[in-house]
Amino acid sequence: MSKWFIEKRLPVILFFQLVIVAGSFFSAFQLRFDFNIPPEAYQRFYHLLPAVIVIKLVVLWKFDAFRGWWRYVSMPDLVKIFQANVLASLVLLLYAFITYRATNIPRTVVLLDWLICFTFSGGIRFLVRAFRENYFRPQTRDHVSGKRILIVGAGSAGQSIAREVRSNPRLNMSLVGFVDDDPLKKGQNFQGIRVLGRQENLAEICHARSVDQVIIAIPSATGAQLRSIVKSCEECLTTFKTLPGVEAMIDGTASVNNIRDVELEDLLGRDPVRLETARIASYLKGQRVLVTGAAGSIGSELCRQIIKFSPAKLILFENSETPLFHIDNELRQLETEVAIFPIVGDVRNRSRVNAIFDEFMPDVVFHAAAYKHVPLMEVNPAEAVNNNVRGTKRVADAAHAFGVKHFVMVSTDKAVNPTNVMGATKRAAEMYVQSLSQRSKTHFVTVRFGNVLGSNGSVIPTFKEQIAKGGPVTVTHRDVTRYFMTIPEAGQLVLQAGSMGVGGEIFLLNMGAPVKILSLAEELIRLSGLKPYEDIEIVFSGLRPGEKLYEELLLAGEGVVGTSHEKICVARAEVQESVVPLEQLEHLFVAAKAIELKKVVLLLQQIVPEFKPTVQDYRKFDPINGSSIGKVVPLVRQSDKG
């Protein structure tokens, strides 16, 4: 039957519309003459009926009233039918005036005909939709089938979800009701579904109504709101899903297809970033932009953000071939006219760096290439120096020599009072960039922030992997805390900070409140549908050498100055000329090349006086267990005499 209707849909709709047009005109005559039409009026009716049918069907056809599916009829469709009927009635009046001098048709008939035709044309469509969406089927526990759904949030997003669930039986969902904190919505009905109470009553409602799943339809919900809702769902053992933020939805319209699992990032509740797009566009649009480390967590996100501002060229400089292939492929699938150039190369190779700058003449450089893993760099200090310090010097020197307008270095909170090699090398790189800015026309700035959620090798993916294997989840210390932000947020704020710098500044990103790693582990276990310490064990391995209980964003003596952006401030350190003597750096690079590890660390301490290393013998250090292993690590030469 449904297949036949689809094939014969247009003739069926045309037939119904013809019946409505003729029936409306006849009903208008009946009402005008109190259901006692005189013979002469019948004669007028029969004379005008063919013209009425032709005029109305043609006008409705021109307004596309015969297209579209009635099961999805909406307010715009109703407006279109209203306009078509008004125009058709006006044309009918004109026709009657020209043909009969307007004496053969009472004006009240035209008015009544318009009202009846509009009512039935719109009404029958909405009646079809109402039946399709089961509005006339009792939604009680004895009549519903499928998964029982409770929607948190009766706003536009929640109503969109409810509308889709009702119109699509294949979803196999039954709507139980809404939960909303708006007092004006309490007890109201939306999409035929009642608001049953407030969020504080969520657990009670889930128990009483035998809810199978809660859908959190509040795209603007804060982390605190989500944590409260998730806690209530966990109390009553009800599964839960959520909608992403409005900015993450393609067209801004909520749909069942948008529903996903609640992620840890949602619960941390980072506020949306307000970008000064005009200011960012002023230094990126139409410019040649180079990103080092373009396939890393931060580098790849920078590329995704930069391409939105329509640079003339985007040069992806990366040492790892396969990740570079993936980000290049991802960017090329976007609808963009930006010229993209994937370049395989090493920032430590001066000839390669200079050749790239000479060929592309970049206007803006984002330097994100770096070694970042603290334990690995503790056992590989020479490589940390080569990549993080010498690599930065190579790129910064090229930016200065080739007249780059803006140079933005991505740094870390671990550069503040470092207790590990990675942090010390990043601080040394910061200092060199600051000192170079004093004698260069290039605007050199540094952006310093903490951990990013979900970045390659970070704690969150590690915890997820451990949970998937059944545990245990390993936390270094019960009280360890870290600053976190999402990868997109970090990328956006780096672009914003880059637009503010005039040279020499270290910008600090507002990381919010520090988060306990133990709390992250416990919440991830719960989000996986398991119980901490029961289903998944949590063990404490102890802080590894180089790690702190907490991270810092400021050095002593750095003054903090606010900026025009609420999430960015600037630390103005006292930068003296030649903060990092070139001779000292060359000694460091020579020691790193010779893999004289003790000398590397001693020279780092001279360059970065606040560096307090926790590892004494870098030849006999196990980066995994943080202890001496009684033999030389394979990557270290035994001839080291530093």
XYZ file of C-alpha atoms in Angstrom, residues 94-469:
376
model
C -10.665 39.785 -10.570
C -11.978 37.056 -12.858
C -15.531 37.525 -11.551
C -15.304 41.305 -12.036
C -14.062 40.988 -15.618
C -16.493 38.233 -16.563
C -19.640 39.104 -14.619
C -18.941 42.662 -13.454
C -18.790 41.184 -9.949
C -22.561 40.930 -9.803
C -22.730 37.175 -10.056
C -20.756 36.346 -6.896
C -21.286 37.672 -3.349
C -18.056 38.899 -1.742
C -18.862 36.939 1.424
C -18.695 33.757 -0.657
C -15.141 34.616 -1.697
C -14.169 35.325 1.913
C -15.774 32.144 3.245
C -14.270 30.127 0.394
C -10.773 31.424 1.268
C -11.216 30.603 4.964
C -12.594 27.092 4.399
C -10.102 26.195 1.671
C -7.139 27.363 3.777
C -8.406 25.524 6.869
C -8.917 22.227 5.073
C -5.730 22.468 2.933
C -3.577 23.000 6.007
C -5.670 20.885 8.347
C -5.565 17.686 6.314
C -1.770 17.938 6.031
C -1.308 18.382 9.771
C -3.802 15.569 10.400
C -1.661 13.227 8.291
C 1.426 14.276 10.245
C -0.370 13.837 13.566
C -1.308 10.260 12.682
C 2.189 9.526 11.415
C 3.675 10.803 14.680
C 1.239 8.809 16.816
C -0.342 11.858 18.461
C -3.616 9.996 18.739
C -2.079 6.888 20.247
C -2.074 6.819 24.065
C 1.462 7.185 25.420
C 0.956 5.118 28.550
C 3.005 2.315 29.940
C 0.552 -0.244 28.586
C 0.673 1.060 25.029
C 4.264 2.114 24.350
C 6.894 -0.096 22.795
C 10.637 0.259 22.304
C 13.183 2.013 24.476
C 11.603 4.409 26.974
C 13.205 7.842 26.560
C 13.239 10.824 28.915
C 14.491 14.118 27.453
C 16.269 16.599 29.717
C 15.575 20.047 28.291
C 12.255 21.080 26.748
C 13.782 23.863 24.644
C 14.141 23.896 20.886
C 16.774 21.118 20.887
C 14.652 18.826 23.079
C 11.546 19.484 21.009
C 13.446 18.717 17.802
C 14.486 15.366 19.253
C 10.908 14.649 20.388
C 9.518 15.562 16.971
C 11.972 13.256 15.225
C 11.313 10.366 17.589
C 7.553 10.672 17.073
C 7.828 10.910 13.291
C 10.195 7.970 12.877
C 8.852 4.672 14.267
C 12.008 2.904 13.054
C 13.945 4.505 15.911
C 11.994 2.182 18.217
C 11.787 4.818 20.944
C 8.882 5.792 23.183
C 8.855 9.239 24.726
C 8.092 9.273 28.440
C 8.333 13.029 28.968
C 10.544 16.063 29.431
C 12.505 17.327 32.425
C 13.200 21.061 32.543
C 14.170 23.582 35.228
C 12.185 26.439 33.683
C 9.262 27.031 36.108
C 7.097 28.326 33.240
C 7.377 24.960 31.489
C 6.383 22.816 34.469
C 3.296 20.737 33.630
C 3.201 22.058 30.058
C 3.009 19.904 26.936
C 5.458 20.212 24.050
C 5.112 18.075 20.949
C 2.353 16.313 22.870
C 4.797 15.329 25.634
C 4.465 16.568 29.205
C 7.162 18.253 31.301
C 7.267 15.926 34.312
C 9.486 17.907 36.665
C 12.851 19.529 37.317
C 16.364 18.121 36.961
C 16.583 17.622 40.723
C 13.721 15.094 40.382
C 15.445 13.193 37.565
C 16.339 10.046 39.506
C 12.849 9.844 41.021
C 11.177 10.277 37.611
C 13.426 7.640 36.027
C 12.443 5.123 38.732
C 8.729 5.930 38.609
C 8.485 5.874 34.796
C 10.849 2.939 34.154
C 13.071 5.084 31.928
C 15.594 3.169 29.830
C 17.629 6.099 28.578
C 18.009 9.821 29.290
C 18.828 12.180 26.417
C 20.442 15.428 27.566
C 19.182 17.970 25.020
C 20.837 21.124 26.405
C 23.598 22.136 23.940
C 24.526 25.089 26.174
C 24.751 23.029 29.393
C 27.698 23.771 31.665
C 30.003 21.088 33.015
C 28.372 21.407 36.456
C 24.900 20.831 34.968
C 26.054 17.783 33.051
C 27.808 16.334 36.090
C 24.610 16.701 38.134
C 22.488 15.028 35.441
C 24.985 12.217 34.919
C 25.171 11.608 38.678
C 21.361 11.260 38.856
C 21.398 8.810 35.939
C 24.150 6.768 37.573
C 22.165 6.621 40.826
C 19.189 5.004 39.107
C 21.330 2.897 36.724
C 19.871 4.614 33.643
C 21.949 5.009 30.503
C 22.428 8.524 29.157
C 23.354 10.313 25.953
C 23.875 13.965 25.093
C 23.873 16.442 22.251
C 27.100 18.228 21.354
C 27.337 21.973 21.745
C 25.540 24.058 19.133
C 28.849 25.012 17.522
C 29.593 21.320 16.925
C 26.347 20.635 15.064
C 26.627 21.142 11.324
C 23.499 23.245 10.765
C 22.667 24.086 14.372
C 19.615 21.790 14.336
C 19.324 19.044 16.932
C 18.755 15.547 15.562
C 18.825 11.991 16.831
C 21.892 11.580 14.610
C 23.720 14.135 16.794
C 23.177 12.143 19.992
C 26.384 10.668 21.387
C 27.895 9.324 24.577
C 28.802 11.817 27.279
C 32.545 12.425 27.158
C 34.868 13.505 29.924
C 35.385 16.800 28.064
C 31.669 17.543 28.518
C 31.854 17.120 32.279
C 34.876 19.372 32.651
C 32.670 22.119 31.290
C 35.040 24.393 29.434
C 33.142 27.531 28.402
C 32.915 28.228 24.640
C 35.726 30.400 23.333
C 34.780 33.874 22.128
C 36.976 34.597 19.143
C 37.701 38.073 17.845
C 37.386 36.792 14.288
C 38.013 40.142 12.607
C 41.256 40.553 14.540
C 42.435 37.036 13.680
C 41.444 37.422 10.024
C 43.448 40.650 9.846
C 46.728 38.726 10.175
C 45.782 35.402 8.539
C 43.470 36.118 5.608
C 45.305 36.091 2.300
C 48.624 35.373 4.040
C 51.126 32.553 3.610
C 50.959 30.556 6.858
C 53.415 27.854 7.921
C 52.756 25.409 10.766
C 55.565 23.255 12.151
C 54.551 20.001 13.798
C 51.454 20.265 11.604
C 50.342 16.683 12.188
C 50.547 16.750 15.982
C 47.616 17.270 18.328
C 47.989 21.050 18.529
C 49.532 21.542 15.083
C 46.740 19.705 13.262
C 44.069 21.637 15.183
C 45.813 24.892 14.306
C 45.617 23.885 10.642
C 41.888 23.154 10.941
C 41.308 26.548 12.538
C 43.633 28.535 10.257
C 42.050 27.270 7.041
C 38.721 28.823 8.128
C 40.334 32.270 7.826
C 41.199 31.778 4.135
C 44.979 32.165 4.036
C 46.555 32.298 0.578
C 48.727 29.256 1.361
C 48.915 26.792 4.232
C 52.266 25.004 4.531
C 52.210 21.864 6.688
C 55.758 21.180 7.948
C 56.014 17.804 9.655
C 58.627 15.113 10.284
C 56.192 12.166 10.547
C 55.040 11.061 7.118
C 51.864 9.092 7.914
C 50.261 11.632 10.294
C 51.079 14.359 7.745
C 49.312 12.335 5.053
C 46.196 12.112 7.245
C 45.917 15.819 8.114
C 46.647 16.801 4.509
C 43.928 14.430 3.293
C 41.484 15.766 5.898
C 42.058 19.397 4.925
C 41.742 18.670 1.194
C 38.283 17.221 1.729
C 37.061 20.614 2.928
C 35.405 22.975 0.490
C 38.224 25.495 0.378
C 40.290 27.348 -2.189
C 43.315 27.526 0.116
C 46.480 26.126 -1.457
C 47.798 23.377 0.857
C 51.421 22.230 0.767
C 52.407 19.169 2.867
C 56.158 19.290 3.487
C 58.100 16.435 5.054
C 61.082 17.799 6.924
C 62.884 18.204 10.222
C 63.047 21.526 12.081
C 66.562 20.593 13.211
C 67.807 20.588 9.608
C 68.930 24.161 8.917
C 69.228 23.666 5.139
C 65.753 22.167 4.881
C 64.191 24.893 7.029
C 65.849 27.685 5.061
C 64.881 26.109 1.740
C 61.227 25.962 2.793
C 61.249 29.579 3.964
C 62.975 30.627 0.749
C 60.435 28.810 -1.430
C 57.213 29.803 0.345
C 58.183 33.098 2.037
C 55.670 32.648 4.897
C 54.060 35.699 6.472
C 52.982 33.887 9.664
C 54.632 30.939 11.418
C 53.096 28.782 14.146
C 55.848 26.713 15.749
C 54.202 23.659 17.336
C 56.913 21.070 16.629
C 58.306 19.688 19.888
C 58.968 16.602 21.948
C 56.454 16.758 24.795
C 56.452 13.500 26.794
C 58.148 14.114 30.126
C 59.290 10.533 30.961
C 60.704 9.927 27.464
C 62.616 13.170 27.454
C 64.068 12.358 30.879
C 65.824 9.398 29.308
C 66.574 11.255 26.061
C 67.774 14.720 27.141
C 70.040 15.143 24.138
C 67.141 14.608 21.729
C 64.967 16.962 23.773
C 67.612 19.683 23.373
C 68.039 18.983 19.669
C 64.340 19.186 18.877
C 62.944 21.648 21.399
C 65.826 24.128 21.596
C 67.866 23.757 18.428
C 64.755 23.109 16.320
C 63.117 26.254 17.687
C 66.299 28.263 17.061
C 66.463 27.036 13.451
C 62.851 28.040 12.718
C 63.029 31.335 14.644
C 66.290 32.327 12.925
C 64.725 31.601 9.529
C 61.656 33.661 10.443
C 63.925 36.573 11.360
C 66.111 36.230 8.254
C 63.209 35.959 5.794
C 61.155 38.785 7.288
C 58.213 36.811 8.669
C 55.588 39.174 10.123
C 54.323 37.003 13.007
C 55.977 34.072 14.797
C 53.952 32.217 17.440
C 55.676 29.582 19.575
C 53.555 27.002 21.362
C 54.917 26.381 24.867
C 53.822 24.624 28.053
C 53.218 25.209 31.747
C 56.020 22.699 32.369
C 58.467 25.438 31.315
C 57.707 27.221 34.607
C 60.180 26.257 37.358
C 60.938 23.038 35.453
C 61.823 19.849 37.262
C 62.244 17.860 34.053
C 64.254 18.079 30.853
C 61.248 18.649 28.623
C 60.159 21.705 30.623
C 63.709 23.047 30.775
C 64.174 22.783 27.011
C 60.866 24.571 26.382
C 61.883 27.347 28.796
C 65.232 27.701 27.017
C 63.362 27.961 23.714
C 61.059 30.619 25.207
C 64.059 32.637 26.346
C 65.741 32.475 22.944
C 62.577 33.604 21.157
C 62.218 36.477 23.631
C 65.810 37.603 23.174
C 65.548 37.362 19.359
C 62.433 39.554 19.413
C 64.523 42.461 20.734
C 66.550 42.723 17.529
C 64.010 41.572 14.960
C 61.178 43.194 13.030
C 59.289 39.906 13.340
C 56.640 39.844 16.084
C 57.853 36.900 18.171
C 55.386 35.741 20.840
C 54.995 32.640 22.980
C 51.745 31.007 24.086
C 51.948 28.947 27.269
C 49.243 26.522 28.412
C 48.744 23.202 30.189
C 47.542 19.768 29.138
C 45.051 19.253 26.333
C 42.342 16.635 26.644
C 42.655 13.739 24.239
C 46.009 14.718 22.743
C 48.284 11.945 21.527
C 49.727 10.034 24.450
C 47.898 12.088 27.087
C 46.367 10.684 30.252
C 42.790 10.363 28.952
C 43.507 7.973 26.027
C 45.785 6.010 28.357
C 43.019 5.636 30.948
C 40.514 4.594 28.256
C 42.877 1.920 27.011
C 43.420 0.600 30.537
C 39.663 0.510 31.184
C 39.061 -1.336 27.901
C 41.541 -3.985 29.041
